[in-house]
Amino acid sequence: MDTHVSTDSPASSREKWQRRAAWAAIWYLRLAAALNLLGAFSAPFRRQVTRHNTGELFTPYLLTAGFTSAALAWFLAIMMRRRKRAAWIFNIVLSGAYLLLVVLLMAVAPEVREHTFNWVSAAFSIFFVTSLLVGRREFHAKGDRSNPLLALATLIVGGAVGMLIGTGLVTLTNTASGSTLWDRMNYALMRVYTLAPAGSEHVGVEIPHWVDIAINVLSVLLFLLVLYALFRSPKGKEYLCDEDEKQLRELLDRHGERDSLGYFALRRDKSVVFSPSGKAAVAYRVVGGVSLASGDPIGDIEAWPGAIERWQEQAQVHAWTPAVMGASEEGGTVYARHGLNALELGDEAIVEVDEFTLEGRAMRGVRQAHKRVGRAGYTVRIRRHAEIPEAEMDALLQLADHWRDGQTERGFSMALGRLGDPADGQCVMLECHDGEGQLRAVLSFVPWGREGLSLDLMRRDRDSDNGLMEFMVIELIRQADTVGVKRISLNFAMFRAVFERGGRLGAGPVLRLWREVLIFFSRWWQIESLYRANAKYRPIWEPRYLLFERSSDLPRIGIASARAEGFITAPSLPALFKRRHVPVAVATAVAAPITEELPQAPSPAEGPTRTGATPPSE
């Protein structure tokens, strides 16, 4: 008996038509946005659209000439592209009401029916409404429940502000006589709250064209703010709870050796989704509508697909853009099987303790730096965090915070974001003292399974000798047996291959140009210095990847990643007035030897990221 099942079943055919209808609605909005923008720049085309949208004529849904209508149509197309249910409801209500009005007018007014253009406009509007109805199941992404109230408040408050500014501009530039304050307010109100094109006639108001443009810009900003408030995705603020953290730690105990970044999943500003079996998990944070996962999934590799699928389903439900920062080749391969594309970001520097040596010409610089710092009397103490008494940990926290000097904390995928937490007792602290017993630098590493460490925090006194970080790393390698370490993950070198290959003989012009661009930006972001600082240890380079769905999402993912890592910070009033330096009492206290008791810190200072840390070469 033939058991072959046809793929052209009624259900699959229906889903195919639903997808096509959804795309038809999206492209209608994109085309309307393009035509509206053309009308905003082209006066002849704008006059034609205006003429066909007055009196007995009407244009298709949302087709008016102007910046506001162009921005509205384009924004709606973006929201519909993200399959947001609120955008579908907005369009079906607005276009349905518009179509109903058109049908009524054509039914009761013969002069309206006589115009062929009106029939064409009605056909386009019917096409759009039909596409929305047929493709309704494609728009399933949820929004935040507070969005309608926030959008209404934005519309009222923003409209009032725009009307006041517009009224002021009209009052200052109006050359017509006989207009009242209400006439000017009414003009500004209509221009801000409606899609009326620039240059609309209004009795008693004659103003320069630039004023119309200025009010139009206010109108565009208002509509964009209202639409953003109405369609914004949920923020995803369900951070790790105690039960989540406990379950993650159990997975790390069993499978922590697989990924050097696994322990960073315990950042408490991340969320987590587990596989159905609970044997794997994906840690992520929602930033600007991007569900940004970090590293490989945690847990049993056989259960990774279940966790990845749940993470993707969650992103789809909430209209989040899925992306992964810093996945290994193994993790990236599994993510790629679930429809994500890979882009190599750079390489992680890993040192195998048993294979490391200071011998040879290539290690001459590191060997000399280590001897020079050692002769100056510096020593390194290595302890697990749990072995550090509370009073000493408080002193370390104050010193680390003092050396940070108020700079923005950086890190997401390769930093823990905290220091001295009692739950992180297995982390390893390196304390470097000078010949007088003063603490001059600290390094903190998180566990990488049972026999590895991964760099988390780097802080040093800027007045200390150069080569201090190299000295501490070498001492950790030499004393690795004291903490049972066989492999160490150091800094991440972004675009390492470009620096390495671009400087070789025979490198192509594109590669050389790309290398020069990265060197230029290294003046601000330590791209090249981190590569060179780690290359001197002759490490094993492990590539790390960025995973994404569509290339068009890369700018948005790049901004979200920069925000998560701390390279872009949103301005806030408290931050503007925040003191950048520690109090004088603390600054004086930290100059004392570490054996002296320092005042207890009010709260643990967060550690910096390895991506934003001072490179070992400093």
XYZ file of C-alpha atoms in Angstrom:
618
model
C 0.000 0.000 0.000
C 1.298 3.431 -0.950
C 1.809 5.478 2.230
C 3.153 8.591 0.518
C 1.558 11.771 1.855
C 1.315 14.707 -0.515
C 2.929 17.895 0.664
C 0.189 19.877 -1.121
C -2.358 19.159 1.600
C -5.191 21.654 2.223
C -3.511 22.785 5.449
C -0.127 23.492 3.823
C -1.800 25.220 0.876
C -3.771 27.415 3.244
C -0.620 28.338 5.188
C 1.146 29.190 1.936
C -1.632 31.590 0.937
C -1.622 33.120 4.406
C 2.110 33.865 4.121
C 1.629 35.329 0.664
C -1.227 37.527 1.851
C 0.851 38.773 4.797
C 3.730 39.694 2.470
C 1.293 41.418 0.100
C 0.084 43.646 2.950
C 3.663 44.453 3.957
C 4.678 45.378 0.412
C 1.568 47.533 0.020
C 2.712 49.584 3.029
C 6.260 49.803 1.683
C 5.006 51.032 -1.674
C 2.738 53.588 0.026
C 5.691 54.826 2.079
C 7.823 55.239 -1.052
C 5.099 57.154 -2.908
C 4.416 59.385 0.101
C 8.105 60.176 0.383
C 8.244 60.974 -3.321
C 5.330 63.357 -2.853
C 7.125 65.052 0.025
C 10.096 65.892 -2.225
C 8.358 66.356 -5.585
C 5.988 69.335 -5.728
C 4.277 68.251 -9.013
C 3.586 64.760 -7.698
C 2.401 66.207 -4.360
C -0.078 68.463 -6.172
C -1.409 65.499 -8.140
C -1.926 63.434 -4.988
C -3.569 66.367 -3.225
C -5.923 66.935 -6.170
C -6.902 63.262 -6.212
C -7.546 63.284 -2.475
C -10.029 66.189 -2.320
C -13.612 66.807 -3.384
C -15.157 63.815 -5.154
C -11.849 61.955 -5.484
C -10.013 59.791 -2.968
C -6.736 57.884 -2.987
C -6.051 54.322 -1.803
C -5.589 53.645 1.916
C -2.710 55.584 3.489
C -1.597 57.142 0.203
C -1.059 60.852 0.857
C 1.996 62.932 0.018
C 4.155 63.982 2.971
C 6.858 63.035 5.423
C 4.396 62.104 8.159
C 2.399 59.694 6.026
C 5.633 58.228 4.623
C 7.008 57.654 8.106
C 3.705 56.170 9.253
C 3.473 53.729 6.332
C 7.128 52.710 6.635
C 6.902 52.199 10.395
C 3.756 50.096 9.982
C 5.535 48.020 7.315
C 8.401 47.347 9.752
C 6.031 46.355 12.549
C 4.051 44.121 10.193
C 7.324 42.586 8.990
C 7.994 41.648 12.612
C 4.551 40.012 12.707
C 3.219 42.204 15.513
C -0.426 41.626 16.318
C -0.947 45.221 17.442
C 0.165 46.487 14.020
C -2.324 44.141 12.328
C -5.154 45.391 14.575
C -4.164 49.011 13.926
C -4.200 48.498 10.155
C -7.392 46.443 10.001
C -9.308 48.992 12.077
C -7.984 52.010 10.171
C -8.198 50.499 6.680
C -11.546 48.854 7.408
C -13.068 52.133 8.537
C -11.596 53.916 5.507
C -12.937 51.255 3.120
C -16.366 51.360 4.728
C -16.480 55.128 4.266
C -15.454 54.764 0.617
C -18.120 52.131 -0.068
C -20.826 54.267 1.551
C -19.816 57.311 -0.465
C -19.834 55.349 -3.704
C -23.223 53.852 -2.829
C -25.008 57.135 -2.075
C -23.143 59.599 -4.315
C -23.395 59.000 -8.095
C -20.782 61.678 -8.800
C -18.266 59.654 -6.771
C -19.028 56.478 -8.711
C -18.495 58.256 -12.016
C -14.751 58.683 -11.481
C -12.712 55.702 -12.685
C -9.882 56.713 -10.353
C -12.148 56.095 -7.347
C -12.820 52.534 -8.493
C -9.087 51.925 -8.812
C -8.479 53.396 -5.342
C -11.253 51.255 -3.883
C -9.778 48.153 -5.523
C -6.371 48.800 -3.942
C -7.949 49.377 -0.522
C -10.003 46.180 -0.864
C -6.843 44.308 -1.847
C -5.070 45.538 1.294
C -7.956 44.705 3.645
C -8.361 41.273 2.041
C -4.640 40.597 2.455
C -4.890 41.486 6.127
C -7.855 39.187 6.678
C -6.362 36.234 4.797
C -2.951 36.585 6.473
C -4.233 37.381 9.971
C -2.704 34.237 11.542
C 0.763 35.335 10.442
C 0.625 38.331 12.792
C 0.914 36.670 16.168
C 3.666 38.544 18.023
C 2.550 39.852 21.395
C 3.122 43.348 22.706
C 3.389 44.802 26.174
C 0.040 45.212 27.947
C 0.901 48.750 28.965
C 1.436 49.849 25.342
C -2.074 51.303 24.652
C -2.035 53.571 27.707
C 1.554 54.629 27.019
C 0.690 55.407 23.378
C -2.364 57.442 24.415
C -0.326 59.426 26.934
C 2.375 60.015 24.318
C -0.235 61.189 21.812
C -1.817 63.666 24.240
C 1.343 65.038 25.851
C 3.416 65.020 22.660
C 0.594 66.582 20.664
C 0.176 69.362 23.218
C 3.894 70.131 23.129
C 3.914 70.065 19.314
C 0.854 72.327 19.148
C 2.422 74.886 21.498
C 5.664 74.942 19.482
C 3.742 75.121 16.209
C 1.488 77.924 17.466
C 4.545 79.886 18.523
C 6.171 79.472 15.107
C 2.959 80.457 13.289
C 2.485 83.521 15.514
C 6.035 84.714 14.881
C 5.986 84.218 11.091
C 2.327 84.730 10.062
C 1.969 87.539 7.475
C -1.840 87.404 7.122
C -4.045 89.755 9.099
C -7.214 89.079 11.061
C -6.285 85.673 12.498
C -7.046 84.950 16.137
C -5.035 82.907 18.580
C -7.533 80.098 18.108
C -7.004 80.207 14.319
C -3.266 79.812 14.778
C -3.692 77.076 17.379
C -6.184 75.298 15.139
C -3.737 75.419 12.211
C -0.907 74.002 14.341
C -3.235 71.400 15.845
C -4.436 70.195 12.445
C -0.891 70.085 11.064
C 0.441 68.139 14.058
C -2.413 65.678 14.467
C -3.389 65.023 10.845
C -1.643 63.856 7.715
C -2.400 67.113 5.884
C 0.419 67.870 3.403
C 2.562 70.958 3.733
C 1.081 74.071 2.182
C -2.557 73.271 2.992
C -4.797 76.329 2.684
C -6.060 77.808 5.950
C -7.935 81.085 6.315
C -5.968 83.767 8.126
C -2.641 81.939 8.069
C 0.178 82.679 5.638
C 3.548 81.406 6.808
C 6.922 80.574 5.211
C 7.355 77.102 3.816
C 10.061 76.267 6.355
C 7.560 76.678 9.200
C 5.294 74.119 7.530
C 8.274 71.784 7.268
C 9.216 72.335 10.923
C 5.684 71.539 12.101
C 5.630 68.550 9.781
C 8.811 67.246 11.395
C 7.156 67.606 14.816
C 4.205 65.644 13.462
C 6.472 62.883 12.155
C 8.286 62.625 15.496
C 4.975 62.497 17.353
C 3.602 59.719 15.166
C 6.792 57.707 15.427
C 6.808 58.030 19.219
C 3.160 57.022 19.443
C 3.660 54.062 17.143
C 6.773 52.979 19.005
C 4.875 53.108 22.298
C 1.958 51.213 20.764
C 3.956 48.460 19.085
C 7.022 48.075 21.298
C 7.971 44.541 22.260
C 7.930 43.331 25.873
C 11.159 44.198 27.614
C 11.833 40.689 28.877
C 12.701 41.677 32.439
C 12.278 38.191 33.884
C 15.831 37.920 35.165
C 17.364 34.877 36.821
C 15.536 33.772 39.934
C 17.125 31.654 42.663
C 15.689 28.452 41.195
C 17.000 29.300 37.710
C 20.469 30.009 39.063
C 20.464 26.767 41.049
C 19.482 24.765 37.964
C 22.130 26.514 35.842
C 24.832 25.768 38.405
C 23.851 22.090 38.366
C 24.190 22.040 34.567
C 27.580 23.779 34.802
C 28.773 21.227 37.368
C 28.035 18.427 34.902
C 28.867 20.098 31.575
C 30.897 23.221 32.432
C 34.059 22.011 30.676
C 32.442 22.380 27.252
C 32.425 26.207 27.009
C 34.780 28.692 28.662
C 31.979 31.282 28.709
C 29.469 29.013 30.420
C 29.847 30.536 33.886
C 28.922 33.978 32.537
C 25.386 32.687 32.004
C 24.992 33.312 35.747
C 24.904 37.081 35.253
C 21.808 38.235 37.100
C 20.763 40.672 34.394
C 20.169 37.736 32.048
C 17.112 35.570 31.541
C 17.112 31.871 30.807
C 14.973 29.373 28.938
C 15.378 25.624 29.532
C 14.856 22.709 27.197
C 11.748 20.541 27.790
C 13.927 17.962 29.551
C 15.654 20.599 31.685
C 19.054 19.252 30.581
C 20.063 22.358 28.603
C 19.432 26.092 28.687
C 19.976 29.280 26.698
C 20.856 32.435 28.642
C 19.903 35.722 27.015
C 18.967 39.361 27.579
C 16.455 41.451 25.629
C 18.039 44.726 24.486
C 16.194 47.048 22.119
C 13.909 44.290 20.853
C 16.834 41.875 20.293
C 16.916 38.610 22.227
C 20.681 38.453 22.664
C 22.027 35.080 23.783
C 25.648 34.658 24.808
C 28.041 31.792 24.305
C 26.920 28.232 23.718
C 23.826 26.723 25.312
C 24.463 25.349 28.807
C 24.127 21.636 29.516
C 23.992 18.369 27.600
C 24.682 18.918 23.903
C 21.999 16.369 23.032
C 19.427 18.658 24.671
C 20.693 21.877 23.051
C 18.170 21.763 20.168
C 15.261 21.741 22.620
C 16.564 24.824 24.445
C 17.344 26.652 21.184
C 13.878 25.917 19.790
C 12.191 27.243 22.926
C 14.342 30.368 22.816
C 13.440 30.929 19.165
C 9.740 30.326 19.838
C 9.829 32.859 22.657
C 11.520 35.401 20.401
C 8.915 34.804 17.707
C 5.990 35.206 20.114
C 7.309 38.552 21.380
C 8.666 39.826 18.026
C 12.232 39.818 19.319
C 15.120 39.511 16.881
C 17.167 36.426 17.866
C 20.953 36.723 17.923
C 23.885 34.996 19.626
C 27.121 36.667 20.725
C 30.348 34.734 21.170
C 29.265 31.191 20.225
C 32.002 28.638 19.722
C 32.349 26.681 16.507
C 30.503 23.744 18.052
C 27.707 25.913 19.405
C 27.513 27.939 16.202
C 27.082 24.746 14.192
C 24.082 23.721 16.287
C 22.564 27.201 16.085
C 23.078 27.181 12.301
C 20.999 24.008 12.060
C 18.117 26.049 13.463
C 18.171 28.630 10.686
C 20.762 31.120 11.963
C 23.662 32.464 9.899
C 27.181 32.761 11.290
C 29.692 35.594 11.156
C 33.142 35.209 12.699
C 33.770 37.923 15.293
C 37.261 37.051 16.428
C 39.159 34.559 18.540
C 39.473 33.639 22.174
C 43.008 33.186 23.519
C 43.416 29.926 25.446
C 46.615 28.863 27.206
C 47.261 25.186 27.945
C 49.316 25.166 31.147
C 51.247 21.981 30.321
C 52.282 23.263 26.899
C 53.232 26.803 27.932
C 56.896 27.769 28.080
C 58.890 30.972 28.435
C 61.776 29.555 26.446
C 62.560 30.627 22.920
C 63.057 33.849 21.020
C 59.326 34.410 20.505
C 58.806 34.634 24.304
C 61.730 36.958 24.929
C 59.605 40.062 25.575
C 57.283 38.296 28.038
C 60.245 36.641 29.775
C 62.035 39.956 30.229
C 58.911 41.715 31.491
C 58.339 38.948 34.028
C 61.922 39.150 35.318
C 61.885 42.966 35.463
C 58.709 43.102 37.546
C 59.915 40.287 39.788
C 63.195 42.088 40.469
C 61.194 45.185 41.470
C 59.810 43.207 44.408
C 56.307 42.401 43.158
C 54.625 39.206 44.361
C 51.383 37.462 43.425
C 48.962 35.756 45.784
C 46.437 33.287 44.333
C 43.309 32.290 46.233
C 39.772 31.120 45.645
C 37.237 33.805 46.522
C 35.867 31.589 49.288
C 39.295 31.617 50.968
C 39.405 35.433 51.223
C 38.165 36.782 54.577
C 35.246 39.191 54.374
C 37.256 42.202 55.554
C 39.941 41.604 52.917
C 37.321 41.127 50.199
C 35.726 44.438 51.169
C 39.121 46.121 50.817
C 39.651 44.495 47.419
C 36.241 45.708 46.282
C 37.021 49.279 47.276
C 40.373 49.196 45.523
C 38.895 47.689 42.365
C 36.176 50.323 42.316
C 38.728 53.082 42.971
C 40.911 51.931 40.068
C 37.885 51.840 37.805
C 37.470 55.554 38.508
C 33.789 55.709 37.591
C 34.154 54.428 34.032
C 31.214 52.650 32.450
C 31.025 48.956 33.319
C 31.375 46.850 30.209
C 30.511 43.264 29.575
C 27.756 40.846 28.769
C 28.952 37.727 26.994
C 32.408 37.475 28.605
C 32.078 39.087 32.028
C 30.270 38.182 35.234
C 29.384 41.755 36.155
C 29.957 41.340 39.882
C 32.842 40.757 42.257
C 32.929 39.251 45.718
C 29.500 37.633 45.665
C 29.343 34.728 48.175
C 27.830 32.486 45.489
C 31.041 32.786 43.432
C 33.357 31.211 45.952
C 35.103 29.022 43.340
C 36.301 32.045 41.378
C 40.051 32.671 41.600
C 41.570 35.987 42.687
C 45.115 37.090 41.875
C 46.477 39.899 44.072
C 49.705 41.592 43.057
C 51.611 43.488 45.797
C 54.665 45.667 45.381
C 57.809 45.450 47.475
C 56.197 47.540 50.231
C 53.119 45.329 50.532
C 50.813 47.686 48.686
C 48.171 46.050 46.466
C 48.751 47.245 42.898
C 46.587 45.010 40.706
C 43.965 42.268 40.787
C 42.794 39.650 38.325
C 39.673 37.564 38.809
C 38.844 34.356 36.944
C 35.616 32.369 36.876
C 35.566 28.555 36.782
C 35.701 26.787 33.439
C 34.634 23.338 34.453
C 36.797 21.683 37.083
C 40.224 22.290 35.572
C 39.942 25.611 33.764
C 39.659 29.319 34.404
C 38.195 32.094 32.290
C 39.260 35.708 32.712
C 36.597 37.998 34.135
C 38.152 41.097 35.701
C 41.384 43.068 35.222
C 42.187 46.084 37.396
C 45.446 47.791 38.257
C 46.799 50.949 39.800
C 47.682 53.295 36.942
C 50.769 54.401 38.881
C 52.176 50.877 39.023
C 54.975 49.552 36.815
C 54.392 48.430 33.246
C 54.278 44.701 32.634
C 52.266 43.984 35.769
C 49.552 42.058 33.952
C 52.067 39.867 32.095
C 53.726 39.142 35.434
C 50.425 38.072 37.007
C 49.400 35.864 34.088
C 52.784 34.116 34.067
C 52.601 33.598 37.841
C 49.136 32.079 37.490
C 50.477 29.653 34.881
C 53.492 28.779 37.041
C 51.360 28.282 40.176
C 48.441 26.624 38.370
C 48.779 23.469 40.460
C 47.802 25.385 43.606
C 44.267 25.818 42.245
C 44.168 22.711 40.056
C 44.132 24.558 36.719
C 45.177 23.053 33.371
C 43.812 25.634 30.898
C 43.207 29.370 31.032
C 40.998 31.495 28.801
C 42.311 35.038 28.414
C 40.915 38.051 26.552
C 38.829 37.884 23.390
C 40.608 39.351 20.351
C 38.057 40.787 17.933
C 38.951 40.417 14.232
C 42.231 38.704 15.115
C 42.488 37.065 11.699
C 42.387 40.476 10.005
C 45.335 41.777 12.027
C 47.308 38.577 11.547
C 46.679 38.006 7.848
C 46.435 41.654 6.832
C 50.005 42.328 7.919
C 51.515 39.409 5.997
C 53.336 39.637 2.719
C 50.946 39.217 -0.193
C 47.787 40.299 1.655
C 45.152 41.594 -0.745
C 44.110 45.263 -0.945
C 40.694 44.663 0.661
C 42.223 42.845 3.625
C 44.895 45.527 4.064
C 42.268 48.273 3.919
C 40.113 46.481 6.487
C 43.160 46.137 8.756
C 43.915 49.867 8.477
C 40.295 50.698 9.378
C 40.495 48.508 12.486
C 43.819 50.086 13.487
C 42.210 53.504 13.177
C 39.315 52.578 15.452
C 41.722 50.910 17.872
C 42.615 54.405 19.071
C 39.368 54.342 21.036
C 38.316 50.693 21.456
C 41.508 48.674 22.124
C 40.885 46.300 19.215
C 44.484 45.859 18.124
C 45.999 46.179 21.598
C 43.929 43.280 22.948
C 45.070 41.107 20.068
C 48.744 41.929 20.564
C 48.494 41.651 24.349
C 47.297 38.058 24.075
C 49.330 37.002 21.033
C 52.540 37.318 23.085
C 51.532 34.221 25.142
C 51.426 32.096 21.959
C 47.914 30.867 22.853
C 45.557 28.524 21.087
C 43.077 30.669 19.163
C 39.468 29.490 19.335
C 37.096 31.321 16.943
C 33.906 32.902 18.268
C 30.856 33.708 16.136
C 27.876 36.010 15.880
C 24.662 34.180 14.901
C 21.728 35.970 13.283
C 18.675 35.280 11.127
C 18.849 37.963 8.421
C 21.603 40.266 7.237
C 19.178 43.191 7.435
C 19.080 42.672 11.219
C 22.848 43.173 11.649
C 22.728 46.960 12.306
C 20.063 46.450 14.951
C 21.952 43.524 16.483
C 25.176 45.551 16.440
C 23.563 48.392 18.392
C 21.976 45.967 20.864
C 25.327 44.200 21.364
C 27.123 47.499 21.910
C 24.504 48.474 24.490
C 24.734 45.132 26.265
C 28.536 45.220 26.353
C 28.502 48.804 27.660
C 30.021 50.551 24.635
C 26.797 52.542 24.146
C 24.959 53.911 27.155
C 21.660 55.747 27.188
C 22.005 59.192 28.816
C 20.126 59.740 32.056
C 19.846 62.662 34.425
C 21.269 60.819 37.451
C 24.320 59.770 35.397
C 24.960 63.357 34.310
C 25.343 64.495 37.915
C 27.070 61.385 39.228
C 30.488 61.904 40.807
C 33.229 60.226 38.827
C 35.748 59.983 41.681
C 35.569 58.109 44.945
C 35.392 60.133 48.174
C 38.627 61.510 49.590
C 38.388 59.257 52.635
C 38.304 56.150 50.487
C 41.070 57.402 48.200
C 43.270 57.930 51.249
C 42.376 54.562 52.695
C 43.226 52.586 49.608
C 46.750 53.971 49.610
C 47.429 52.066 52.816
C 48.903 48.546 52.745
C 46.360 45.816 52.240
C 47.056 44.425 55.704
C 45.409 47.457 57.268
C 41.666 47.377 57.791
C 39.709 49.581 55.403
C 36.181 50.889 55.862
C 33.583 48.361 54.721
C 32.204 49.027 51.272
C 28.481 49.804 51.219
C 27.927 47.286 48.392
C 30.082 45.063 46.179
C 31.573 46.855 43.224
C 30.819 45.361 39.862
C 33.743 44.046 37.892
C 34.639 45.219 34.411
C 34.419 43.113 31.359
C 37.243 41.229 29.771
C 36.298 42.957 26.506
C 36.738 46.356 28.104
C 39.610 45.450 30.398
C 43.050 46.920 30.373
C 45.142 44.697 28.104
C 48.032 42.849 29.756
C 50.539 44.931 27.810
C 49.798 47.987 29.886
